[in-house]
Coordinates of C-alpha atoms and ligand atoms in Angstrom, one line a residue:
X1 CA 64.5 -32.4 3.9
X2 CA 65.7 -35.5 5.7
X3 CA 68.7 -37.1 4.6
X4 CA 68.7 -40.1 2.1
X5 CA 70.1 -42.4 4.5
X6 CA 68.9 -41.7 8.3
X7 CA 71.1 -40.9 11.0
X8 CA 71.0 -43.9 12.4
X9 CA 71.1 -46.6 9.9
X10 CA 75.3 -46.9 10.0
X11 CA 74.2 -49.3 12.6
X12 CA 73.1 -51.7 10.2
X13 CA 74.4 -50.6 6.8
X14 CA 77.5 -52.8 6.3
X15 CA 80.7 -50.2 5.0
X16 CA 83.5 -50.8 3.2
X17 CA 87.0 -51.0 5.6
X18 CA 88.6 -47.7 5.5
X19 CA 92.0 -47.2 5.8
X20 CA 92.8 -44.1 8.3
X21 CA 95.8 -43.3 6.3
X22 CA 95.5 -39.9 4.9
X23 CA 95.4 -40.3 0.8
X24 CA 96.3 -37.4 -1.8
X25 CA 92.8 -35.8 -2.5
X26 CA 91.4 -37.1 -5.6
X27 CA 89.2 -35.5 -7.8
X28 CA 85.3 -36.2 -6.7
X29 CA 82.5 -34.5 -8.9
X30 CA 80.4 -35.5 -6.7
X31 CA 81.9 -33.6 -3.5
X32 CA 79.9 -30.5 -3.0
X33 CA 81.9 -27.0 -4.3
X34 CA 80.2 -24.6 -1.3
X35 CA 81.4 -21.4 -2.8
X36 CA 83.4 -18.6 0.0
X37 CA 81.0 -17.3 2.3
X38 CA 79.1 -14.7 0.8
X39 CA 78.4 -11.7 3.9
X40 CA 78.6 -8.2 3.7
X41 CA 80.5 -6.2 5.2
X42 CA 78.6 -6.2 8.8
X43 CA 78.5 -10.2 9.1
X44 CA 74.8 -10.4 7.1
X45 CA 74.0 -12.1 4.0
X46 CA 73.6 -9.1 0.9
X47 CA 70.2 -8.7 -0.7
X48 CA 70.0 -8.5 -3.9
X49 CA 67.6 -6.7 -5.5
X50 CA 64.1 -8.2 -6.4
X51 CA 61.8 -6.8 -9.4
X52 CA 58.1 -6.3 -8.5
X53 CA 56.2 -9.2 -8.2
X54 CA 54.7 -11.0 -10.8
X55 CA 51.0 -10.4 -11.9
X56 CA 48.4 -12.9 -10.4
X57 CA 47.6 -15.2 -13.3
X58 CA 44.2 -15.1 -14.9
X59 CA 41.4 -16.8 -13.4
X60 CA 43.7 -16.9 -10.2
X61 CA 42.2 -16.5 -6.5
X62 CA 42.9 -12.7 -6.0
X63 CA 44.9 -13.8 -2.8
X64 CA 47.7 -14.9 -4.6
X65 CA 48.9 -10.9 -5.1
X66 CA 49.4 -11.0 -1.0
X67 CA 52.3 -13.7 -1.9
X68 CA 55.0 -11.3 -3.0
X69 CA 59.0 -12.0 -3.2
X70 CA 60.2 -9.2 -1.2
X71 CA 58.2 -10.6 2.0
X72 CA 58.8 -14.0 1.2
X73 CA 62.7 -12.8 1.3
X74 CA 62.1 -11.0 4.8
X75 CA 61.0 -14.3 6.2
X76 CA 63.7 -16.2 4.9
X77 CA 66.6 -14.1 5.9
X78 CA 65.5 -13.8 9.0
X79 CA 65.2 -17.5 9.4
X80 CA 68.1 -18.0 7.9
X81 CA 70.2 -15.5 9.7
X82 CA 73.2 -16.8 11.1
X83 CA 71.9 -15.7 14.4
X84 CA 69.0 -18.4 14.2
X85 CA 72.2 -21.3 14.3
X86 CA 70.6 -23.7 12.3
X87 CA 67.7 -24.2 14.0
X88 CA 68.5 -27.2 15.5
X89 CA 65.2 -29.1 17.4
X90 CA 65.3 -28.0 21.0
X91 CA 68.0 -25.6 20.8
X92 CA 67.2 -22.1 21.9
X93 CA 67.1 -20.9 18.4
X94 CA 64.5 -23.2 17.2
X95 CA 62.3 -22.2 20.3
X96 CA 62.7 -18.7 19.1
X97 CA 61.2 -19.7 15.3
X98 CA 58.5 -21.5 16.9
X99 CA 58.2 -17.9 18.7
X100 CA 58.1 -15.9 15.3
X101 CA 55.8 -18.0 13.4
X102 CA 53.3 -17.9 16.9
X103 CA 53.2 -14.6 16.6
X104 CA 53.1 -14.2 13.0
X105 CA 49.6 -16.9 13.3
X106 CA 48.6 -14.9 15.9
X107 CA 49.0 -11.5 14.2
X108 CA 46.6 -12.9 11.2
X109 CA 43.9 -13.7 13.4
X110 CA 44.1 -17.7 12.8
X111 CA 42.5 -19.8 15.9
X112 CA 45.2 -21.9 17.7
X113 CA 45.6 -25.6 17.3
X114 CA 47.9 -26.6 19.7
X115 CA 47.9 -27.8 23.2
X116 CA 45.8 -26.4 25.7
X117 CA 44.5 -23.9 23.4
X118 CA 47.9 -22.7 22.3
X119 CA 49.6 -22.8 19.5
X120 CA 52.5 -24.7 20.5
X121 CA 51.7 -28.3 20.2
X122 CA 54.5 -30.5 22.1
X123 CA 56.4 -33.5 21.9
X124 CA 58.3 -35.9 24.4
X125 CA 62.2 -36.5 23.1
X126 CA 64.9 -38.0 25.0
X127 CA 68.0 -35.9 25.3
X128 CA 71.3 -37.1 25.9
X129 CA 73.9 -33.8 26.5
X130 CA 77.0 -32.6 26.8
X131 CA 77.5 -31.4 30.6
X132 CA 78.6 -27.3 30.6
X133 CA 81.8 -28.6 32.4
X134 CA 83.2 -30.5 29.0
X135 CA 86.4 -29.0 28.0
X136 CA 89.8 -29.7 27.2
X137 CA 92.5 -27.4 28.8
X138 CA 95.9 -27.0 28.3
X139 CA 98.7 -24.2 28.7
X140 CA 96.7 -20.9 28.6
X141 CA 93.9 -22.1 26.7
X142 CA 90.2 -23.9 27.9
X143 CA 88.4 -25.7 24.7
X144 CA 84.8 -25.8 26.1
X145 CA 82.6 -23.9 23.0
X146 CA 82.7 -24.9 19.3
X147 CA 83.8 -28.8 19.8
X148 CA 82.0 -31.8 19.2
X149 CA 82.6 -35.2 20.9
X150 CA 81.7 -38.5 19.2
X151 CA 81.5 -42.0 20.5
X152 CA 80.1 -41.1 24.1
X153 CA 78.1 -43.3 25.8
X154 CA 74.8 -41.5 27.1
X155 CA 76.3 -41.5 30.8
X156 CA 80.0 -40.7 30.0
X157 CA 81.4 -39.4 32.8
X158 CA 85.6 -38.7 32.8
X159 CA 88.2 -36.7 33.6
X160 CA 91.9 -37.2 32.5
X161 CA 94.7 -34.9 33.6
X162 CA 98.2 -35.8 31.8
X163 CA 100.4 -36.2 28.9
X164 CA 100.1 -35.3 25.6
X165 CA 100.7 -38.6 23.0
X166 CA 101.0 -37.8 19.7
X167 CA 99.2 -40.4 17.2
X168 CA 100.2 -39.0 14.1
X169 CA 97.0 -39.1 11.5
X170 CA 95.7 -42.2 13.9
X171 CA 96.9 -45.0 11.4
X172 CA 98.0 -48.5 13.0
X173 CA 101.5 -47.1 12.1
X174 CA 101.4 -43.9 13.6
X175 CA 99.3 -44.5 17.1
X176 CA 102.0 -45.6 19.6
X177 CA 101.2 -48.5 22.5
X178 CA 100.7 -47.8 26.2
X179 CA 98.4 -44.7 25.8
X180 CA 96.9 -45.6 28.9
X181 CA 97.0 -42.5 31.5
X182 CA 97.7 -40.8 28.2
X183 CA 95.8 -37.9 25.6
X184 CA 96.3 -39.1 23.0
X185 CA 96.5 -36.7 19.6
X186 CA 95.7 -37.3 16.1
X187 CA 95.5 -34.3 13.1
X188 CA 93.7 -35.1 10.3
X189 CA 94.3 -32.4 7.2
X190 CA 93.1 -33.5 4.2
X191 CA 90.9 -36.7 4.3
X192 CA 90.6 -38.2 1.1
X193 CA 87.0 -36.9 -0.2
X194 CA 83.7 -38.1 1.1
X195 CA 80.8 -37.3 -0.6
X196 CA 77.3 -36.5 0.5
X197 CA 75.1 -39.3 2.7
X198 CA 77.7 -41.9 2.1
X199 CA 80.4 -39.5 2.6
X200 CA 78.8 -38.8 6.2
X201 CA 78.3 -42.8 7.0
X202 CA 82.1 -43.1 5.8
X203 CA 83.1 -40.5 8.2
X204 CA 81.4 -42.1 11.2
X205 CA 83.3 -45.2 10.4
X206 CA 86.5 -43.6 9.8
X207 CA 85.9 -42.1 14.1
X208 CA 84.6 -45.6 14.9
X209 CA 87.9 -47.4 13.7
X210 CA 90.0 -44.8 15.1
X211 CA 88.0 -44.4 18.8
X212 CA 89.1 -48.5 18.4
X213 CA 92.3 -48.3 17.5
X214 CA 92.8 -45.8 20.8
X215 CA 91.0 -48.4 22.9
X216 CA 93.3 -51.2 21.9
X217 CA 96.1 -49.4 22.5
X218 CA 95.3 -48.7 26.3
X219 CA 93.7 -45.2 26.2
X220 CA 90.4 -44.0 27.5
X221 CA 89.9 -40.9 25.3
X222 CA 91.3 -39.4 21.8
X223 CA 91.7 -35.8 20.8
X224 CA 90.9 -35.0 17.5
X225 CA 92.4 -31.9 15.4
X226 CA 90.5 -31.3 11.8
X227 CA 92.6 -28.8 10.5
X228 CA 91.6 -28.6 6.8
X229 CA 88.3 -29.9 4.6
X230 CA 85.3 -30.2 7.5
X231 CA 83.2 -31.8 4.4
X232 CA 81.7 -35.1 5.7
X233 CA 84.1 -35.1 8.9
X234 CA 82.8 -32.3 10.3
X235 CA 79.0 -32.4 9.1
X236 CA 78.4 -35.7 10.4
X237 CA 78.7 -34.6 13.7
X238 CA 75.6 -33.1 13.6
X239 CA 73.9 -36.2 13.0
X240 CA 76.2 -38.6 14.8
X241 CA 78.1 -36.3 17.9
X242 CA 77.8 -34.3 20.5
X243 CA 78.0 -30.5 20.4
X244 CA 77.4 -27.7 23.0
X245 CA 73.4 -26.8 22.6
X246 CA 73.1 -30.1 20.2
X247 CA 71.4 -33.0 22.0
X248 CA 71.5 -36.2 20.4
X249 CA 67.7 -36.6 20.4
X250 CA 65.5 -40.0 20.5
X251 CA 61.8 -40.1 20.7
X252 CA 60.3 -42.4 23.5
X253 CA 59.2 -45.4 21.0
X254 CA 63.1 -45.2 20.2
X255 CA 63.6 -43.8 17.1
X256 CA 67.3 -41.8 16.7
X257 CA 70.3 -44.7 17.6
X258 CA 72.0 -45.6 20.1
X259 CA 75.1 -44.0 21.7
X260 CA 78.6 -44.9 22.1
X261 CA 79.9 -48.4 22.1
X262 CA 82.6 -50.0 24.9
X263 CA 85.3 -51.0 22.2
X264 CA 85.7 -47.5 21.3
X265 CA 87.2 -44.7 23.2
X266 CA 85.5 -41.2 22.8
X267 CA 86.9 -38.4 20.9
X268 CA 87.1 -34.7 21.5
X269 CA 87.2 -33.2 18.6
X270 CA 88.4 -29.7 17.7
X271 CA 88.1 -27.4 14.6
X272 CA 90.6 -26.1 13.0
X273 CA 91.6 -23.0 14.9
X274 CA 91.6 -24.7 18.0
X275 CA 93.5 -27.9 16.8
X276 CA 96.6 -25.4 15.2
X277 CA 96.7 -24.6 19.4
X278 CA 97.0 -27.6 20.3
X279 CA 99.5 -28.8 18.2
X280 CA 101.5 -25.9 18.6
X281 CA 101.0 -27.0 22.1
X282 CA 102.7 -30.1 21.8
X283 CA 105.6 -28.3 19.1
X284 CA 104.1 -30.0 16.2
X285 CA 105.0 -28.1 13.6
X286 CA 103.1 -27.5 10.0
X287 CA 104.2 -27.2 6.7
X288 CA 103.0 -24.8 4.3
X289 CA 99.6 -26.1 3.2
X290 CA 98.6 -26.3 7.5
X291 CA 99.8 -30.2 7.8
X292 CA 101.8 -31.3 10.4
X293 CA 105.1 -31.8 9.0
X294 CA 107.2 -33.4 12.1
X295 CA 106.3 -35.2 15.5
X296 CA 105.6 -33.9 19.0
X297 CA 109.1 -32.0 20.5
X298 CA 107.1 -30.7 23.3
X299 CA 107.6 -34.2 25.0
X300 CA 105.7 -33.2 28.6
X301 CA 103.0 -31.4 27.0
X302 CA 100.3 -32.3 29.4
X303 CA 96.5 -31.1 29.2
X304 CA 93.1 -32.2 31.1
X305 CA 89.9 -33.3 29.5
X306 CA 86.7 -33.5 31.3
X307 CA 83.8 -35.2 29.7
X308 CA 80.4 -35.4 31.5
X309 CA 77.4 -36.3 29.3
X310 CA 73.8 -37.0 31.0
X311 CA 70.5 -37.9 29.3
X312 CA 67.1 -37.2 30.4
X313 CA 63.4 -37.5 29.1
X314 CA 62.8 -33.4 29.6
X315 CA 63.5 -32.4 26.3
X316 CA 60.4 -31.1 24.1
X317 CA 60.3 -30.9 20.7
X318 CA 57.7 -28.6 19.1
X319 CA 54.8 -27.6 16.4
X320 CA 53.2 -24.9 15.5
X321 CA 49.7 -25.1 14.8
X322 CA 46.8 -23.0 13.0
X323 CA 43.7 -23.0 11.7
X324 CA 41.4 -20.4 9.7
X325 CA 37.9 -21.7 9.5
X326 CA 36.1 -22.4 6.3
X327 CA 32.5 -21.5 5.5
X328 CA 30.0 -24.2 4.1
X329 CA 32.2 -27.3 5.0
X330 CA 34.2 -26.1 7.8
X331 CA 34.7 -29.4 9.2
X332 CA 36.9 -30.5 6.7
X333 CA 40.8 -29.1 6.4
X334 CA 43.1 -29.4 4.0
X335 CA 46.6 -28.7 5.8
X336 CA 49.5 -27.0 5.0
X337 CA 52.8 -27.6 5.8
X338 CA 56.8 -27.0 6.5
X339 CA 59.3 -27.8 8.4
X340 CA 61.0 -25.1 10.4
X341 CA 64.0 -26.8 11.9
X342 CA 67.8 -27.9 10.7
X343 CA 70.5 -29.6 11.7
X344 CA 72.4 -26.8 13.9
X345 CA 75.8 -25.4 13.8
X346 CA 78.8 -26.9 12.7
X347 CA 81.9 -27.5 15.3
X348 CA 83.8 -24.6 14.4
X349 CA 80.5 -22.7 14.8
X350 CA 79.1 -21.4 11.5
X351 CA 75.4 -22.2 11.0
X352 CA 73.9 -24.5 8.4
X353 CA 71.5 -22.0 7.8
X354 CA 68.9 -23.7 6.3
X355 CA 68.1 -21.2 3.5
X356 CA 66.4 -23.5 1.1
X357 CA 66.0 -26.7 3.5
X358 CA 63.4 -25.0 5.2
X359 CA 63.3 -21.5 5.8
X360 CA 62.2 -20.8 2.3
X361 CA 59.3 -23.2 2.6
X362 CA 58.3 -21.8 6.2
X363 CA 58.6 -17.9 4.7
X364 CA 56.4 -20.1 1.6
X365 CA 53.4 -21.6 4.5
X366 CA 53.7 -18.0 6.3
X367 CA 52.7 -16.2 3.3
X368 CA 49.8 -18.7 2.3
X369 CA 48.7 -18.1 5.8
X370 CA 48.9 -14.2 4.9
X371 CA 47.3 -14.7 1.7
X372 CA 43.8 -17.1 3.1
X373 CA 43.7 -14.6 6.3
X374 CA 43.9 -11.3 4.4
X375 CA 43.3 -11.8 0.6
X376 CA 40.2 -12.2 0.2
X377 CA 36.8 -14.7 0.3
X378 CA 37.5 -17.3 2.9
X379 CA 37.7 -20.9 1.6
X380 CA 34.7 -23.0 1.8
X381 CA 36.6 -25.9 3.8
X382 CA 38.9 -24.7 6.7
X383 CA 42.5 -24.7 6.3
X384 CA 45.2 -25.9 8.8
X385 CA 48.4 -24.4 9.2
X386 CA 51.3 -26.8 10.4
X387 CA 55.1 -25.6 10.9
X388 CA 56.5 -28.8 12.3
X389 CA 60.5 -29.2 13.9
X390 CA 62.2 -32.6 13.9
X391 CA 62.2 -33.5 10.1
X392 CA 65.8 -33.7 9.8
X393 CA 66.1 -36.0 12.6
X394 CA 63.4 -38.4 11.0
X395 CA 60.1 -36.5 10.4
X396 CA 59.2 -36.6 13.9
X397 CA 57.0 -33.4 14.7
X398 CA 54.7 -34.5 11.6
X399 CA 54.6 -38.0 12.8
X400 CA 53.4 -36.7 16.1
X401 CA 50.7 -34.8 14.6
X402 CA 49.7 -37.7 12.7
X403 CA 49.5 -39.7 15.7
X404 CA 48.4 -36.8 18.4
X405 CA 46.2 -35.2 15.1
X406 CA 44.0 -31.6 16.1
X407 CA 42.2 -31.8 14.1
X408 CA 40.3 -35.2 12.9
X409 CA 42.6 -36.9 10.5
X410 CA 39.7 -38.4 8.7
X411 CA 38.6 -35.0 8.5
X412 CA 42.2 -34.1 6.3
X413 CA 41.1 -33.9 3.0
X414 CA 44.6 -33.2 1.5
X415 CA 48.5 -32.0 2.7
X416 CA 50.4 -29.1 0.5
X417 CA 53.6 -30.0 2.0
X418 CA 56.9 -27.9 1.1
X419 CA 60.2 -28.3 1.6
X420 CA 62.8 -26.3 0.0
X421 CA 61.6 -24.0 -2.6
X422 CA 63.9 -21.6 -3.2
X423 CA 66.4 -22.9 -5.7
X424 CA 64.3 -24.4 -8.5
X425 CA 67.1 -24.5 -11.0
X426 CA 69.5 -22.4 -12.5
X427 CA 68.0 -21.4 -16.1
X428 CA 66.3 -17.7 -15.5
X429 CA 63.7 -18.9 -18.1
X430 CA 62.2 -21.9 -16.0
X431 CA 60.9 -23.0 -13.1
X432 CA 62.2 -26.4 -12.5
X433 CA 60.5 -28.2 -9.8
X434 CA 60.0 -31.7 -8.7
X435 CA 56.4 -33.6 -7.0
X436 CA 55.6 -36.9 -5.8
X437 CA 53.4 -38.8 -6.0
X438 CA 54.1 -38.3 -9.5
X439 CA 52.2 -40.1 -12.3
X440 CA 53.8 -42.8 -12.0
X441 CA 53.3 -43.7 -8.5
X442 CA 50.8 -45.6 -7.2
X443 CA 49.5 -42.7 -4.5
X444 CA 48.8 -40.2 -8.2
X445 CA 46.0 -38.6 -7.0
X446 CA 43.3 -35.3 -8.7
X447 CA 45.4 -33.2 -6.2
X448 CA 48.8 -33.7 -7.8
X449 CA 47.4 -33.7 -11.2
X450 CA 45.8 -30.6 -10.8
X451 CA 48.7 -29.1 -9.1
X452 CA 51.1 -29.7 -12.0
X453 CA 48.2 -28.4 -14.8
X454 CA 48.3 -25.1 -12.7
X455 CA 52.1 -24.9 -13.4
X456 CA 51.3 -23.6 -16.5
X457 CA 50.1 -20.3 -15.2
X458 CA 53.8 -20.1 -13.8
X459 CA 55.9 -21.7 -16.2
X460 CA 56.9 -24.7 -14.4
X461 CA 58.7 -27.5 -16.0
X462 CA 57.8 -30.8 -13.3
X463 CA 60.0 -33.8 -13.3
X464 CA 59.0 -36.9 -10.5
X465 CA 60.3 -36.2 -6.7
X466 CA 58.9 -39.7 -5.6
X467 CA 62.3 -40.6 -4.4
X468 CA 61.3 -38.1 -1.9
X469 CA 58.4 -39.5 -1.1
X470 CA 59.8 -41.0 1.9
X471 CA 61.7 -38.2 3.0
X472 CA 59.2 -35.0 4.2
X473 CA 56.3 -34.4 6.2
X474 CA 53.8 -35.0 3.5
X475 CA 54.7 -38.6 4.1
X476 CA 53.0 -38.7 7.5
X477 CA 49.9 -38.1 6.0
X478 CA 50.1 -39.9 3.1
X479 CA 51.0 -43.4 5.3
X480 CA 47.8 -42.7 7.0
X481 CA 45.5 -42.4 4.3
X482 CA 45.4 -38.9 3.3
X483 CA 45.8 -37.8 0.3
X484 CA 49.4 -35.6 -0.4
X485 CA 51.3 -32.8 -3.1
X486 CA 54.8 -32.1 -2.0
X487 CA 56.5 -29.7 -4.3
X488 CA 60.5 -29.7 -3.9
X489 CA 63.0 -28.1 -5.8
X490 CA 65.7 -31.2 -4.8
X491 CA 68.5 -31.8 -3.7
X492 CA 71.8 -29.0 -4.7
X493 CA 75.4 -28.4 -4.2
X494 CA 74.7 -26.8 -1.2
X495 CA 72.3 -29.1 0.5
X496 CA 73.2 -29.9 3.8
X497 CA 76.1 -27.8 3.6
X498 CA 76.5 -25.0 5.4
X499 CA 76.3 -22.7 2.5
X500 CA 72.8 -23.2 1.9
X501 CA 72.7 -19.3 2.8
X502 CA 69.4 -17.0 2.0
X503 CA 71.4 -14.7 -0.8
X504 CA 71.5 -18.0 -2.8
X505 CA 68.2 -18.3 -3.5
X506 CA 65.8 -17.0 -6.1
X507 CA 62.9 -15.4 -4.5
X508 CA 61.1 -14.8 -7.9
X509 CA 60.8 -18.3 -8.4
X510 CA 59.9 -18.9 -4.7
X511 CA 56.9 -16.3 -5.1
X512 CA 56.2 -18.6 -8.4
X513 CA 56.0 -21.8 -6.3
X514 CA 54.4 -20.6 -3.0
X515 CA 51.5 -19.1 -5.1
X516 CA 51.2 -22.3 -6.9
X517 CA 50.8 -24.4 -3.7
X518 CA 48.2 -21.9 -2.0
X519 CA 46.1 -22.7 -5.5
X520 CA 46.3 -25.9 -5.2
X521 CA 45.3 -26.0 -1.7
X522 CA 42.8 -23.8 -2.5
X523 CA 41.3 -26.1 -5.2
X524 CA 41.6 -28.7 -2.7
X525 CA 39.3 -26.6 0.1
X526 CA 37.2 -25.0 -2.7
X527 CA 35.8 -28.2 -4.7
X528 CA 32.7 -30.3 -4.0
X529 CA 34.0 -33.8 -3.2
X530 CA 37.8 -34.6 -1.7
X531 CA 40.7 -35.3 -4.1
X532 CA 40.7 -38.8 -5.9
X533 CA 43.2 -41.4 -6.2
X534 CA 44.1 -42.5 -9.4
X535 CA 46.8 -45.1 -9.2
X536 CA 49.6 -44.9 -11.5
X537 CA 49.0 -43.2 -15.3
X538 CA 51.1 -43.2 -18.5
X539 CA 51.5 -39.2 -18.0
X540 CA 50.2 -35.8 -16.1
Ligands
ZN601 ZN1 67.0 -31.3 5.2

């Protein structure tokens, strides 16, 4: 699911001043608690054990019993493996999804939807990337995987041989004058905490004010060491930096930000392991807890940093697209869809995985596929299957569809769209889950009221998503007319985080929620007339 706050709205949001001087952690319920890493022994995520699945509730289409937990867990685990790296659009990992779920279409028989009689349908994005030759070198050691660099412009092009200067945590008080011909250093160790969106927004300012504070004092680059608490300083460089295989992507008609500005310098910025090097580089040393406890005493430390980045328009985001015809009205669809893509890998290189946000709703619209190919009496209306990439950059593989549709929008009849299904709550007993439009939104339609009756059969309790209503692929439908359901488990601890891992889930309660959204789709092909708005209603 796409972030409350875009990417690229710090350009206009106005922040509060930050201080750069490091503060004593404070207490912050809302930071997220990612729990340790959970992997067995070999590097992979354990499996719990599942129970059988769940009967197929009465008066249930019998294809429901082909939506069963343990393959719903297979998919998810492998898109969720750490060897996917977050799926980022473009990167190599996400063209491999787009491979699995091709074949997976292809396996079931459905007809292809996408370009030239593929399945692949393909979208123009602007790519501006890190050249292979960035790296920062110095003594023995040559920085040029798991780094990020913020602040470049699009055609950043440098290359700095020289001395190490010290700058302390990058505080007015700590960053010494004449840096020019200099690399400058800063650590930061424990930032004071930064929570969620805002947290991320306050991070990019923090790196703005610093990448300023560089600039003023004569240099042309910064190094940056995070060697504790990633949280928002790290994850925000997914959204806002530069990584190796991590574009900053922007589609054609502009949308994704700009780059770098000229009153900040750029900054190279290491993880942890790497920044402890290069402090130890410069005879830094640290105290007990891993900050640095003294200045430099290496005094000709020197280094070189080369920093080439180059955009082009060659990048190509992707879909996947499917369709099993209908019978009597086979020229109507109602389409299904997920996401497939994340936001990548983090500097120091583990993988946001994605588990919940969306690998457990693409295992969810590969098992509906499974469930109308094989289960049974085909639907009288056809049934479009859409795995889109680009929602966490800003919903732009739906939006494409919408606007390059293949099959006639006016055609659509309804969108199933899911997105994160896999942690609906934490009481055993119930299935909490969340849809928009709700009843109290203006877009309340048959669909969504029908949806949330069939919870019963499941043992759903609903609560209103519509401050999501905005933020998934069901919205590119509903903006053009058609009518949506989105079911959504919301937002968790480890949202965004990179412990959103596949062992966290519940896969009973997926099974619960995937069936439920093949029903109501099913209603959706199977009834005489489309789904009715109803405007908003006092209840269900
Ligand atoms: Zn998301």
């Amino acid at each position: 699911m796409l972030c409350r706050t875009p990417w690229w709205s710090w350009l206009w949001l106005c922040l509060p001043w930050l201080p750069a001087q490091e503060a004593p952690p404070a207490p912050n319920p809302a930071t997220p608690q990612t729990p340790a890493p959970t992997t067995t022994a070999d590097g992979k995520f354990p499996r719990p054990e599942l129970g059988a699945p769940a009967p197929v509730p009465e008066g249930a289409p019998p294809h429901l019993r082909l939506i069963d937990r343990d393959t719903l867990r297979n998919h998810t685990y492998w898109l969720a493996d750490d060897a996917r790296a977050g799926r980022y659009t473009t990167s190599k990992a996400q063209q491999e999804t787009v491979k699995y779920i091709t074949a997976h279409f292809q396996k079931l028989g459905l007809k292809p939807l996408g370009d030239k009689k593929g399945f692949v349908q393909s979208y123009p994005l602007l790519r501006v990337q890190l050249d292979a030759n960035t790296a920062l070198q110095f003594g023995e050691h040559k920085i040029s995987a798991n780094f990020a660099v913020f602040g470049a412009k699009d055609d950043e092009k440098l290359s700095l041989s020289g001395r190490f200067a010290w700058c302390g945590n990058g505080s007015a008080e700590q960053v010494p004058p004449n840096l020019g011909g200099r690399l400058p250093v800063v650590a930061l160790h424990k930032p004071p905490p930064m929570a969620g969106t805002s947290g991320d927004l306050q991070a990019v300012q923090r790196y703005r004010e610093l990448g300023k504070r560089l600039r003023s004092a004569g240099a042309t680059v910064g190094v940056v060491c995070l060697l504790a608490d990633h949280s928002s300083l790290g994850n925000t460089l997914n959204y806002h930096g530069l990584l190796p295989d991590h574009p900053k992507l922007r589609t054609p008609n502009g949308g994704g930000g700009s780059g770098g500005e000229g009153d900040a310098v750029p900054l190279f910025i290491l993880p942890a392991a790497s920044g402890r090097l290069l402090l130890a580089h410069l005879g830094v040393s640290l105290d007990q807890d891993g900050a640095p406890a003294g200045a430099q005493t290496e005094d000709k430390a020197s280094g070189k940093l080369s920093l080439t980045v180059k955009a082009d328009d060659k990048a190509l985001g992707s879909n996947v697209v499917a369709v099993l015809e209908g019978k009597s009205k086979k020229a109507e669809a109602v389409v299904f869809s997920a996401h497939h893509d994340h936001i990548g890998q983090r500097l120091d290189g583990d993988a946001f995985n994605g588990a919940d946000d969306n690998a457990s709703g693409t295992a969810g619209l590969l098992e509906i596929a499974e469930a109308f190919a094989k289960g049974g009496d085909r639907p009288e209306r056809s049934i479009v299957f859409l795995s889109v990439s680009g929602e966490e950059l800003g919903l732009w593989g739906s939006d494409w569809f919408g606007e390059h549709p293949t099959w006639p929008l006016d055609k659509i009849v309804a969108n199933v769209n899911i997105d994160m299904i896999g942690r609906a709550g934490t009481d055993p007993q119930r299935i909490d889950l969340q849809v928009t439009p709700s009843h109290l939104h203006e877009k309340f339609s048959t669909l969504v009221r029908e949806g949330v009756q069939l919870g019963k059969h499941f043992g759903i309790t609903w609560s209103s998503g519509d401050q999501y209503y905005h933020r998934s692929d069901h919205y590119n439908f509903a903006k053009r007319g058609v009518p949506v359901v989105f079911f959504c488990d919301g937002e968790h601890p480890d949202y965004h985080q990179v412990g959103d891992h596949p062992d966290r889930l519940d896969y009973a309660k997926m099974e619960a929620i995937a069936r439920l959204a093949f029903w109501s789709g099913w209603l959706a092909a199977q009834q005489k007339g489309r789904p009715q708005e109803l405007g908003a209603q006092a209840n269900w």
